[in-house]
Amino acid sequence: MGRVVIGFALRLAVAGGREALTRLIVIAAAVAVGSGLLLVTLAGVNATNAQLTRYASIYPQAASDGPLWWSTRDDYFQGRQIIRIDVAVTGPSAPVPVGVPATPGPGEFYASPALRDLLAAHPAAELADRYPGRDLGVVGPAGLTSPDTLLAIVGGTPERVAALPNARQVRSVGDTPALPETTVNLILGVVAGGLLFPVLIFIGTATRLSAARREQRFAAMRLVGATPRQIATVAAVESALAAVAGTAVGFGLFYAFRGTLAGIPFTGMPFFPGDMSLGVWDILAVALGVPAGAAVAARVSLRRVRISPLGVTRRVTPRAPRAYRLIPALAGVAVLVAALGYRPGTSDGQTAVFLPGLLLIMAGLVVAGPWLTMVGARIMARYADRPATLIAARRLADNPKAGFRAISGIMLALFVTSVAVGVITTIVDERGPAPVGSTDAGTVTTVFDEKPTMVPNTVFADLRAISGVRSATAIRENPQLTASGEVGLIACADLPSAYGRCAEGASVIEVPYGLSRWEESASSATVWPAASLTLDDLQRLPVGAMVVGTDGSAAAVERVRTVLEVAFPTFWVGPNVPGDFESDFADTLHGWEQLANVVIIASLALGGCSLAVSVIGGLTERRRPFSLLRLSGAPVRVLRRVVALESAVPMLAVTAVAIGMGLLAAHLFLRAQMGYTLVAPPPRFAVIVVVGLAACLGVIASTMPLLERVTGPETARSE
């Protein structure tokens, strides 16, 4: 019997006329979009973990007697970070760096594809001279965090590599656990949860399309002898069929656009397409979970049919929502407030605190939505001065759950958007690139780990021979302030005029060590204090840093870097200009901004689609009441106003609540996680909200032609 019922349900789903086929296509399309976004979210989490795992292979664990010397250092080129790995083999069992076929020997190196492109595109004096020797080939994807990674693996002698900063002996490479990127993992977890709710609402809304019409059809089947279980089976099969088709299309969309999605720098750098992968459990969760969820939604939507065969005719005004529906949202806020005093030290622990709090707020908004809709409807009814306004207000007050269902996706979209924009805008404001003054824009600084006692005259000659170099100064350590390392010493004659002048009678002056803060204090009018040392004493002190002033041109800066690196190869961090360090984090911030844009677009798109499906479903389910209103003399324009007000008024009413709760959640998250205070979103956020709401109003307007077609006199007669 069960096989017969399933076969009958399949035939009914595809042979029920144009209305049934349209419903099937709409549900399948909704499920395709929703399942595709779920797959992208899961693949994004997997890609981030893969990226972090490969990043960890660049920093292998040290072993006291390892047969391979290893030193990882940072260099820069035109604001981009270059990772330089120096290696030297000391035994036959030495491991091979990940991504290359063999460990390079002295005078040999491998380069990543992106670095090789830079080497070929620029003069050797700007970059290639930093890697003298034989080019052995390309570092493969297994050894790179991203297609854009600039990485060089350089061979050397054991004595030379052992003397480098951060040198270590290693026994194995590539088995280091993934580095814990707390903030990235936490934000991705919040994004995944934030997208999950709109996706599920979209799928549930589409599954409920024409629920009233289907209830009547199934009630008729009950009257002719069908059991509740058979009706439930028919409903589940009908929805699951569309969900299976939509899920298959969702998988197709994911794999079709996986390469494009991998190129979006969500974490500050793009992914390899292969990183956007799905595990077996991910595939099973979506392939089985989405159709199962659609079937459950179908059973819930037809609960009145299970009461009795005449259940759908007993339509009474449902009980009005109560204010206690606000409790879940307030509980979510309480969880985030409690997190202010308790911040777990691990990423998983923080996710376990923050993510449930945010999800609880989102669930609370859905639960409280009908009550908010009812309050807004009663206010609208009190001040109604037109028939359309009064009808819409009474209909909303009579069944606020149905009215809120149409705009629940929009509410969650605005909440997720507010959280994403609030968090990322504040991080960018707090940790974005520091402003660089005009004086220091072209200043190249290198701080020595091994302090030389002198700088060869040939180095100064090579630097001054570079077009665009204005000055070259060696800063020596102050023996009285070595521990703090904040003040250095230079000869007064070596002070560039752009950085001020010496105190009266001074031959040696004190300056900021490394010139790292000259952009804050230096100008042509600055007077630097005299030091209690003679020029002879100064020459005996170790050199702590070199500062080279240039005209700021890229060619001059990169040629200076190359000269300094060749002359002083034992650097830990390569010669840099103001903004190099900040540019690394700026790339990450740019990735987070991209992530916020994706969340905004996806959330508003899902909310708009849910609204469209809800409005269309409401029109088809209420065609008889609207047809009777037309027969009684109500103009079509009045009915259009009713439909518009039923969706627009609740949508505008919950906008303020959703945005306010989103910004509050963002503030609590920032205070607990990073100690930041929420920064007001930029004007573009208001533009996004206005444009999003205008698009939703456009969606409502686009359904109006359907109203006239489905509410003709023939509809009332056929019913």
XYZ file of C-alpha atoms in Angstrom:
719
model
C 0.000 0.000 0.000
C 2.851 2.375 0.851
C 4.365 1.922 -2.613
C 1.017 2.697 -4.206
C 0.613 5.885 -2.161
C 4.115 7.040 -3.072
C 3.471 6.380 -6.750
C 0.177 8.260 -6.539
C 1.942 11.185 -4.820
C 4.598 11.354 -7.541
C 1.923 11.352 -10.257
C -0.100 13.987 -8.415
C 2.980 16.208 -8.071
C 3.723 16.316 -11.801
C 0.241 15.868 -13.281
C -1.744 18.421 -11.333
C -1.896 20.999 -14.065
C -0.017 24.213 -14.573
C -0.493 25.309 -10.956
C 1.091 22.136 -9.572
C 3.976 22.323 -12.039
C 4.577 25.986 -11.216
C 4.564 25.195 -7.509
C 7.026 22.361 -8.090
C 9.379 24.612 -10.064
C 9.249 27.447 -7.519
C 9.968 25.109 -4.619
C 12.817 23.485 -6.538
C 14.309 26.888 -7.395
C 14.085 28.016 -3.774
C 15.718 24.844 -2.542
C 18.431 25.160 -5.221
C 19.383 28.652 -4.039
C 19.220 27.689 -0.381
C 21.158 24.445 -0.707
C 23.738 26.165 -2.931
C 24.397 28.788 -0.259
C 24.656 26.109 2.411
C 27.210 24.266 0.294
C 29.205 27.459 -0.250
C 29.237 28.125 3.498
C 30.406 24.598 4.330
C 33.032 24.678 1.579
C 34.246 28.084 2.786
C 34.856 26.718 6.273
C 36.734 23.734 4.800
C 38.795 26.042 2.563
C 39.792 28.201 5.513
C 40.917 25.159 7.478
C 42.937 23.906 4.483
C 44.528 27.326 4.104
C 45.498 27.470 7.768
C 46.903 23.925 7.627
C 49.216 24.810 4.732
C 50.189 28.025 6.489
C 51.257 25.916 9.459
C 53.609 23.926 7.193
C 55.617 27.126 6.696
C 56.399 27.075 10.431
C 57.330 23.438 11.255
C 57.900 22.326 14.813
C 61.467 22.463 16.091
C 63.465 19.373 17.054
C 66.744 19.569 18.955
C 68.612 17.212 16.600
C 66.635 17.599 13.378
C 68.522 16.978 10.097
C 67.197 20.159 8.438
C 67.878 23.769 9.406
C 64.877 26.016 8.767
C 64.305 29.765 9.055
C 61.088 31.555 8.034
C 61.382 35.306 7.521
C 59.333 38.179 6.093
C 60.202 40.464 3.226
C 58.159 43.026 1.257
C 57.733 44.197 -2.302
C 55.497 47.150 -3.137
C 53.411 46.614 -0.016
C 53.020 42.845 -0.496
C 54.490 40.346 1.942
C 57.079 37.843 0.715
C 57.650 34.760 2.846
C 61.270 33.619 2.623
C 62.238 30.169 3.871
C 65.966 29.387 4.170
C 66.846 25.687 4.486
C 70.012 23.618 4.834
C 70.380 19.828 4.947
C 72.580 18.296 7.668
C 71.680 14.618 7.348
C 70.415 11.977 4.898
C 66.979 11.776 6.512
C 66.221 15.470 6.131
C 62.579 16.162 5.185
C 61.683 17.976 1.988
C 59.703 21.251 2.207
C 56.101 20.892 1.131
C 55.416 21.823 -2.482
C 58.883 21.147 -3.962
C 60.441 17.888 -5.247
C 63.747 18.259 -3.404
C 65.400 20.488 -0.836
C 67.410 23.248 -2.556
C 71.147 23.360 -1.926
C 73.386 26.412 -1.474
C 72.891 28.858 -4.326
C 69.520 27.360 -5.357
C 65.931 28.429 -4.767
C 62.294 27.716 -5.623
C 59.692 30.449 -6.079
C 55.901 30.469 -6.035
C 54.121 31.232 -9.340
C 53.092 34.704 -8.139
C 56.664 35.512 -7.074
C 58.047 34.212 -10.361
C 55.712 36.595 -12.192
C 57.106 39.506 -10.164
C 60.692 38.377 -10.791
C 60.046 38.360 -14.537
C 58.170 41.671 -14.578
C 60.677 43.866 -12.685
C 64.378 44.666 -13.032
C 66.744 42.372 -11.157
C 68.010 45.248 -9.028
C 64.512 45.667 -7.563
C 63.801 42.043 -6.646
C 65.677 39.183 -8.327
C 69.064 40.150 -6.855
C 67.670 39.229 -3.441
C 67.646 35.578 -4.594
C 70.963 34.988 -6.366
C 71.680 31.535 -7.694
C 69.917 28.894 -9.754
C 66.147 28.918 -10.094
C 65.017 25.302 -9.632
C 61.354 25.781 -10.443
C 57.940 26.434 -8.956
C 56.604 25.830 -5.464
C 53.472 23.727 -5.903
C 50.018 24.496 -4.458
C 50.581 22.087 -1.561
C 53.160 24.485 -0.142
C 51.191 27.702 -0.689
C 48.401 29.210 1.336
C 46.909 30.905 -1.719
C 47.459 31.285 -5.469
C 48.668 34.839 -4.732
C 51.205 33.817 -2.074
C 54.698 35.224 -2.590
C 57.032 32.494 -1.307
C 60.682 31.652 -1.867
C 62.475 28.538 -0.575
C 66.202 29.314 -0.595
C 68.999 26.826 0.012
C 72.062 27.617 2.102
C 74.854 26.099 4.141
C 74.063 24.784 7.645
C 76.336 27.397 9.208
C 74.667 30.280 7.380
C 71.069 29.160 7.998
C 71.763 28.341 11.647
C 72.894 31.944 12.150
C 69.653 33.391 10.784
C 66.884 34.714 13.052
C 64.164 32.223 13.941
C 66.390 29.337 12.836
C 65.395 25.884 14.048
C 66.215 22.256 13.411
C 63.286 20.172 12.194
C 62.642 16.488 11.636
C 59.399 16.696 9.678
C 57.552 19.260 7.589
C 53.830 19.444 6.855
C 52.464 17.722 9.952
C 52.207 20.818 12.157
C 48.623 21.336 13.386
C 46.694 24.168 11.793
C 47.327 27.519 13.423
C 44.354 28.648 15.547
C 42.976 31.702 13.731
C 40.445 32.573 16.417
C 38.906 35.675 14.885
C 38.569 34.255 11.371
C 37.058 30.983 12.574
C 34.665 32.795 14.873
C 33.515 35.221 12.180
C 33.051 32.349 9.715
C 31.007 30.490 12.311
C 28.819 33.534 12.867
C 28.415 33.966 9.097
C 27.470 30.310 8.678
C 24.851 30.612 11.391
C 23.678 33.945 10.041
C 23.088 32.535 6.560
C 21.524 29.336 7.836
C 18.385 30.953 9.211
C 17.431 32.934 6.056
C 18.121 29.837 3.952
C 15.866 27.647 6.079
C 13.130 30.284 6.112
C 13.373 30.604 2.333
C 13.051 26.849 1.873
C 10.190 26.631 4.365
C 8.373 29.569 2.756
C 8.637 28.065 -0.710
C 7.528 24.669 0.563
C 4.391 26.227 2.021
C 3.472 27.783 -1.330
C -0.277 27.338 -1.974
C -0.621 25.562 1.352
C -4.298 26.472 1.670
C -5.142 25.100 -1.776
C -3.304 21.893 -1.017
C -5.064 21.600 2.343
C -8.412 21.686 0.581
C -7.292 19.061 -1.909
C -5.986 16.789 0.815
C -9.125 17.349 2.897
C -11.167 16.117 -0.072
C -8.965 13.018 -0.195
C -9.654 12.444 3.502
C -13.391 12.623 2.834
C -13.126 9.804 0.289
C -11.257 7.544 2.682
C -7.589 8.505 2.770
C -5.950 8.068 6.178
C -3.913 10.821 7.888
C -0.754 8.781 7.320
C -1.460 8.488 3.604
C -2.124 12.231 3.375
C 1.120 12.927 5.222
C 2.970 10.615 2.837
C 1.515 12.332 -0.223
C 2.417 15.776 1.128
C 5.928 14.696 2.119
C 6.614 13.028 -1.234
C 5.351 16.046 -3.161
C 7.605 18.450 -1.263
C 10.554 16.060 -1.102
C 10.407 15.580 -4.875
C 10.842 19.290 -5.476
C 13.470 19.484 -2.732
C 15.496 16.624 -4.221
C 15.427 18.286 -7.635
C 16.352 21.651 -6.110
C 19.166 20.118 -4.063
C 20.608 18.499 -7.180
C 20.505 21.855 -8.956
C 22.122 23.452 -5.880
C 25.024 21.010 -6.107
C 25.337 21.826 -9.804
C 25.383 25.567 -9.103
C 28.018 25.109 -6.412
C 30.406 23.166 -8.623
C 29.745 25.464 -11.589
C 30.721 28.591 -9.629
C 33.240 27.054 -7.220
C 36.227 28.475 -9.100
C 34.756 31.975 -9.113
C 33.893 31.798 -5.425
C 37.397 30.558 -4.566
C 38.825 33.753 -6.066
C 37.013 35.975 -3.559
C 39.526 36.875 -0.782
C 37.280 36.092 2.200
C 40.303 35.723 4.522
C 42.468 38.369 2.856
C 43.710 35.995 0.167
C 41.892 33.861 -2.413
C 41.500 30.106 -2.112
C 42.629 27.414 -4.484
C 39.531 25.982 -6.240
C 40.327 22.585 -4.750
C 40.153 24.092 -1.252
C 36.454 24.792 -1.757
C 35.732 21.131 -1.167
C 32.973 19.201 0.545
C 33.462 16.308 2.895
C 31.322 13.199 2.867
C 29.383 14.406 5.888
C 28.850 17.832 4.310
C 27.399 16.239 1.178
C 25.195 13.882 3.148
C 23.998 16.654 5.457
C 22.786 18.783 2.545
C 21.685 15.974 0.200
C 19.588 14.293 2.895
C 18.885 17.107 5.331
C 17.370 19.627 2.904
C 14.785 17.239 1.376
C 14.000 15.925 4.858
C 13.494 19.480 6.091
C 11.185 20.217 3.178
C 9.150 17.114 3.946
C 8.855 18.139 7.606
C 7.763 21.632 6.555
C 5.076 20.086 4.350
C 3.757 17.957 7.214
C 3.661 20.955 9.548
C 1.892 23.123 6.983
C -0.887 20.538 6.643
C -1.468 19.973 10.337
C -5.100 21.131 10.096
C -5.939 18.287 7.716
C -4.855 15.777 10.339
C -7.439 17.122 12.778
C -10.371 15.872 10.740
C -11.469 15.734 7.097
C -13.261 19.039 7.643
C -10.373 20.699 9.506
C -9.681 23.192 6.777
C -13.222 24.550 6.927
C -13.007 25.344 10.622
C -11.050 28.528 10.183
C -11.292 30.655 13.297
C -9.306 33.638 14.407
C -6.112 32.319 15.993
C -5.169 33.373 19.488
C -3.367 36.711 19.595
C 0.392 36.508 20.255
C 1.535 37.463 23.733
C 4.439 39.629 24.878
C 6.255 36.580 26.296
C 7.443 35.949 22.724
C 10.141 38.547 23.415
C 11.812 36.269 25.971
C 14.052 34.239 23.555
C 15.506 37.385 21.955
C 16.162 38.889 25.383
C 17.762 35.614 26.473
C 20.114 35.798 23.487
C 21.118 39.320 24.480
C 21.681 38.085 28.042
C 24.057 35.386 26.745
C 26.145 37.993 24.939
C 26.103 40.267 27.991
C 27.307 37.358 30.139
C 30.149 36.817 27.660
C 31.506 40.244 28.640
C 32.751 38.703 31.868
C 33.678 35.282 30.471
C 35.828 34.958 27.367
C 37.067 31.421 26.597
C 40.651 31.184 25.451
C 40.060 28.893 22.472
C 38.278 29.478 19.189
C 35.927 26.558 19.785
C 35.108 27.844 23.261
C 34.331 31.326 22.010
C 32.193 29.945 19.191
C 30.327 27.850 21.744
C 29.444 31.055 23.626
C 28.855 33.646 20.929
C 27.259 31.600 18.173
C 24.409 30.211 20.339
C 23.762 33.729 21.612
C 23.445 35.143 18.109
C 21.346 32.213 16.924
C 19.120 32.621 19.962
C 18.576 36.273 19.076
C 17.690 35.323 15.501
C 15.297 32.649 16.693
C 13.889 35.143 19.186
C 13.243 37.675 16.438
C 11.308 35.041 14.492
C 9.316 34.121 17.597
C 8.645 37.760 18.524
C 7.825 38.780 14.961
C 4.094 37.968 15.097
C 3.687 39.990 18.303
C 5.501 42.956 16.754
C 3.334 42.608 13.644
C 0.173 42.570 15.741
C 1.210 45.697 17.641
C 1.996 47.492 14.391
C -1.310 46.370 12.842
C -3.327 47.673 15.786
C -1.576 51.027 15.599
C -2.238 51.168 11.861
C -5.919 50.298 12.398
C -6.288 53.022 15.014
C -5.128 55.705 12.602
C -6.548 54.235 9.378
C -8.335 56.778 7.196
C -8.819 54.695 4.031
C -10.611 51.405 3.375
C -7.452 49.689 2.121
C -5.526 50.650 5.245
C -8.310 49.432 7.544
C -8.731 46.106 5.685
C -4.978 45.470 5.715
C -4.699 46.356 9.397
C -7.627 44.108 10.365
C -6.263 41.198 8.339
C -2.841 41.577 9.942
C -4.297 41.835 13.434
C -6.524 38.816 12.743
C -3.582 36.592 11.718
C -0.252 38.282 12.503
C 1.646 35.008 12.114
C 0.752 34.817 8.441
C 1.547 38.500 7.977
C 4.940 38.185 9.614
C 5.788 35.007 7.721
C 6.028 37.027 4.516
C 8.676 39.385 5.890
C 10.524 37.119 8.353
C 13.307 36.583 5.833
C 13.758 40.341 5.436
C 13.941 40.800 9.186
C 16.687 38.213 9.560
C 18.509 39.590 6.525
C 18.621 43.040 8.117
C 19.767 41.580 11.432
C 22.586 39.582 9.822
C 23.550 42.591 7.713
C 23.676 44.857 10.774
C 25.848 42.419 12.712
C 28.266 41.912 9.822
C 28.596 45.599 8.989
C 28.879 46.645 12.639
C 31.594 44.112 13.485
C 33.719 44.557 10.378
C 33.393 48.350 10.235
C 34.613 48.584 13.816
C 37.549 46.220 13.217
C 38.579 48.209 10.167
C 38.380 51.448 12.156
C 40.350 50.066 15.104
C 42.992 48.028 13.289
C 43.155 49.462 9.811
C 46.339 50.819 8.221
C 47.878 53.686 10.114
C 48.098 57.005 8.248
C 51.468 57.604 6.674
C 52.849 61.152 6.702
C 54.440 62.683 3.621
C 57.855 62.858 5.326
C 58.101 59.129 5.932
C 56.239 57.862 2.864
C 59.517 56.962 1.176
C 61.621 56.129 4.250
C 63.088 52.597 4.185
C 64.051 51.228 7.596
C 65.871 48.019 8.481
C 66.487 46.959 12.070
C 69.445 44.633 12.589
C 69.150 41.506 14.696
C 72.915 41.072 14.666
C 74.270 44.512 15.416
C 77.249 45.363 13.178
C 79.849 47.786 14.506
C 80.096 49.553 11.179
C 78.390 49.913 7.816
C 80.790 49.531 4.872
C 81.280 52.660 2.824
C 80.375 50.644 -0.274
C 76.841 50.256 1.101
C 76.429 54.009 1.422
C 77.885 54.429 -2.066
C 75.499 51.863 -3.541
C 72.518 53.475 -1.836
C 73.383 57.010 -2.919
C 73.895 55.787 -6.476
C 70.213 54.835 -6.671
C 68.082 57.414 -8.419
C 65.604 58.828 -5.912
C 67.670 58.254 -2.742
C 67.985 61.456 -0.699
C 69.759 60.293 2.444
C 71.223 57.213 4.137
C 71.726 57.185 7.893
C 73.040 54.578 10.339
C 71.382 54.744 13.766
C 73.499 53.420 16.633
C 72.270 51.993 19.884
C 72.168 54.229 22.933
C 74.016 52.309 25.686
C 71.883 53.954 28.356
C 68.554 52.986 26.797
C 69.347 49.642 25.164
C 66.705 47.813 27.203
C 63.910 50.065 26.042
C 65.241 50.329 22.518
C 63.297 53.511 21.928
C 66.055 56.065 21.399
C 68.982 55.854 18.993
C 71.973 58.044 18.274
C 73.200 59.600 15.031
C 75.798 62.172 14.078
C 74.278 65.588 13.652
C 75.844 65.814 10.201
C 73.903 62.708 9.113
C 70.453 64.124 9.989
C 68.369 64.627 6.812
C 67.089 68.183 6.556
C 63.517 66.960 6.069
C 63.579 65.532 9.588
C 64.532 68.695 11.453
C 67.752 70.147 12.868
C 70.136 69.564 15.740
C 70.177 71.417 19.009
C 72.643 74.276 19.260
C 76.216 73.000 19.572
C 75.270 69.297 19.313
C 77.477 66.853 17.413
C 75.506 63.702 18.379
C 71.722 63.739 18.778
C 69.022 61.409 20.079
C 66.325 60.283 17.619
C 63.509 57.706 17.708
C 65.151 54.308 17.413
C 64.610 52.907 13.943
C 62.717 56.045 12.947
C 59.558 53.956 13.320
C 57.669 56.905 14.791
C 59.131 59.832 12.873
C 55.878 60.229 11.014
C 54.390 61.264 14.369
C 57.080 63.707 15.483
C 59.438 64.661 12.656
C 59.251 67.771 10.520
C 61.685 70.289 9.102
C 61.134 72.456 12.220
C 61.871 69.683 14.763
C 64.854 70.298 17.074
C 66.506 67.070 18.257
C 68.201 67.001 21.683
C 71.948 66.588 22.045
C 73.447 63.353 23.399
C 76.237 63.246 25.959
C 78.605 61.417 23.581
C 81.382 62.425 21.252
C 81.681 61.438 17.610
C 84.471 58.992 18.514
C 82.260 57.372 21.145
C 79.467 57.135 18.591
C 81.605 55.235 16.078
C 82.335 52.492 18.641
C 78.652 51.766 19.290
C 76.825 48.958 17.436
C 74.547 49.902 14.543
C 70.977 49.108 15.410
C 69.213 50.286 12.253
C 69.642 51.815 8.827
C 67.298 54.510 7.547
C 67.259 55.530 3.898
C 65.174 58.456 2.681
C 63.853 58.259 -0.874
C 61.485 60.189 -3.088
C 58.847 57.511 -2.459
C 58.986 55.970 -5.938
C 58.471 52.202 -6.091
C 61.691 51.672 -8.056
C 63.815 53.578 -5.540
C 62.259 51.862 -2.525
C 62.671 48.348 -3.948
C 66.268 48.976 -5.099
C 67.101 50.201 -1.580
C 65.545 47.076 -0.069
C 67.625 44.874 -2.363
C 70.911 46.649 -1.549
C 70.260 46.399 2.207
C 69.234 42.736 2.056
C 72.299 41.748 0.031
C 74.580 43.704 2.387
C 72.901 42.476 5.581
C 71.339 39.075 4.808
C 70.638 38.069 8.416
C 67.449 40.086 8.753
C 64.307 38.686 10.391
C 61.970 41.246 8.859
C 63.158 42.774 5.608
C 63.665 46.501 5.105
C 60.279 48.149 5.217
C 58.464 51.415 4.718
C 55.584 52.770 6.841
C 52.487 50.853 5.864
C 54.148 47.510 5.037
C 53.145 45.908 8.319
C 49.704 47.475 8.171
C 49.200 46.268 4.603
C 49.197 42.651 5.771
C 46.267 43.243 8.040
C 44.695 45.564 5.498
C 44.504 42.600 3.119
C 42.720 40.596 5.789
C 40.350 43.470 6.467
C 39.625 43.722 2.757
C 38.758 40.041 2.807
C 36.424 40.569 5.738
C 34.768 43.449 3.925
C 34.271 41.129 0.953
C 32.770 38.598 3.338
C 30.421 41.224 4.753
C 29.322 42.161 1.227
C 28.577 38.517 0.449
C 26.554 38.179 3.654
C 24.633 41.374 2.877
C 23.852 40.430 -0.708
C 22.993 36.820 0.118
C 20.811 37.739 3.091
C 18.872 40.458 1.272
C 18.504 38.284 -1.829
C 17.131 35.427 0.252
C 14.845 37.781 2.124
C 13.544 39.283 -1.124
C 12.949 35.846 -2.629
C 11.127 34.725 0.517
C 8.983 37.856 0.327
C 8.145 37.230 -3.322
C 7.183 33.618 -2.674
C 5.104 34.595 0.364
C 3.209 37.342 -1.470
C 2.504 35.073 -4.445
C 1.439 32.276 -2.149
C -0.819 34.610 -0.208
C -2.483 35.832 -3.396
C -3.197 32.343 -4.678
C -4.494 31.190 -1.291
C -6.812 34.218 -0.882
C -8.093 34.488 -4.408
C -11.655 33.725 -3.290
C -11.893 36.500 -0.636
C -10.358 38.978 -3.031
C -12.699 37.856 -5.821
C -15.707 38.380 -3.558
C -14.429 41.853 -2.662
C -14.189 42.684 -6.360
C -17.735 41.362 -6.935
C -18.947 43.548 -4.074
C -17.556 46.640 -5.798
C -14.031 47.027 -4.450
C -11.757 48.453 -7.178
C -8.593 46.544 -8.050
C -6.483 49.486 -6.885
C -7.922 49.085 -3.377
C -6.967 45.406 -3.358
C -3.503 46.327 -4.550
C -3.140 48.737 -1.639
C -4.303 46.028 0.754
C -1.693 43.564 -0.520
C 1.039 46.224 -0.478
C 0.198 47.403 3.030
C -0.019 43.847 4.391
C 3.608 43.289 3.411
C 5.132 46.777 3.471
C 3.899 47.960 6.875
C 5.184 44.952 8.859
C 8.420 45.043 6.867
C 9.071 48.687 7.702
C 8.013 48.137 11.302
C 10.485 45.328 11.939
C 13.336 47.098 10.117
C 14.149 49.302 13.101
C 13.930 46.346 15.494
C 16.161 44.136 13.340
C 18.809 46.822 12.796
C 18.781 47.873 16.448
C 19.165 44.283 17.671
C 21.872 43.633 15.082
C 23.968 46.618 16.129
C 23.466 45.751 19.806
C 24.623 42.177 19.181
C 27.611 43.494 17.208
C 28.562 45.836 20.062
C 28.373 43.078 22.682
C 30.354 40.723 20.444
C 33.076 43.342 19.915
C 33.303 44.277 23.578
C 33.569 40.665 24.726
C 35.807 39.383 21.944
C 38.153 42.304 21.214
C 37.442 45.048 23.730
C 36.250 47.428 20.984
C 33.348 49.844 21.109
C 30.955 49.729 18.188
C 31.676 52.353 15.537
C 28.667 53.802 13.755
C 28.192 52.116 10.370
C 29.222 54.211 7.367
C 26.640 55.975 5.183
C 26.827 53.131 2.680
C 25.079 50.941 5.253
C 22.053 53.243 5.196
C 22.214 53.202 1.412
C 22.255 49.397 1.433
C 19.240 49.273 3.752
C 17.273 51.804 1.702
C 18.130 50.065 -1.562
C 17.272 46.682 -0.057
C 13.901 47.869 1.218
C 13.199 49.593 -2.092
C 13.989 46.327 -3.873
C 11.585 44.495 -1.553
C 8.873 47.042 -2.305
C 9.627 46.450 -5.958
C 9.146 42.730 -5.406
C 5.750 43.421 -3.869
C 4.828 45.692 -6.786
C 5.898 43.042 -9.298
C 3.253 40.652 -7.951
C 0.373 43.085 -8.521
C -0.416 41.969 -12.095
C -1.094 38.513 -10.689
C -3.768 39.960 -8.397
C -6.026 41.013 -11.256
C -5.630 37.675 -13.044
C -6.503 35.449 -10.072
C -9.392 37.498 -8.642
C -11.800 37.598 -11.568
C -15.510 36.686 -11.245
C -14.839 33.218 -12.646
C -12.692 32.440 -9.607
C -15.568 33.151 -7.233
C -17.903 30.979 -9.346
C -15.433 28.082 -9.572
C -14.890 28.114 -5.862
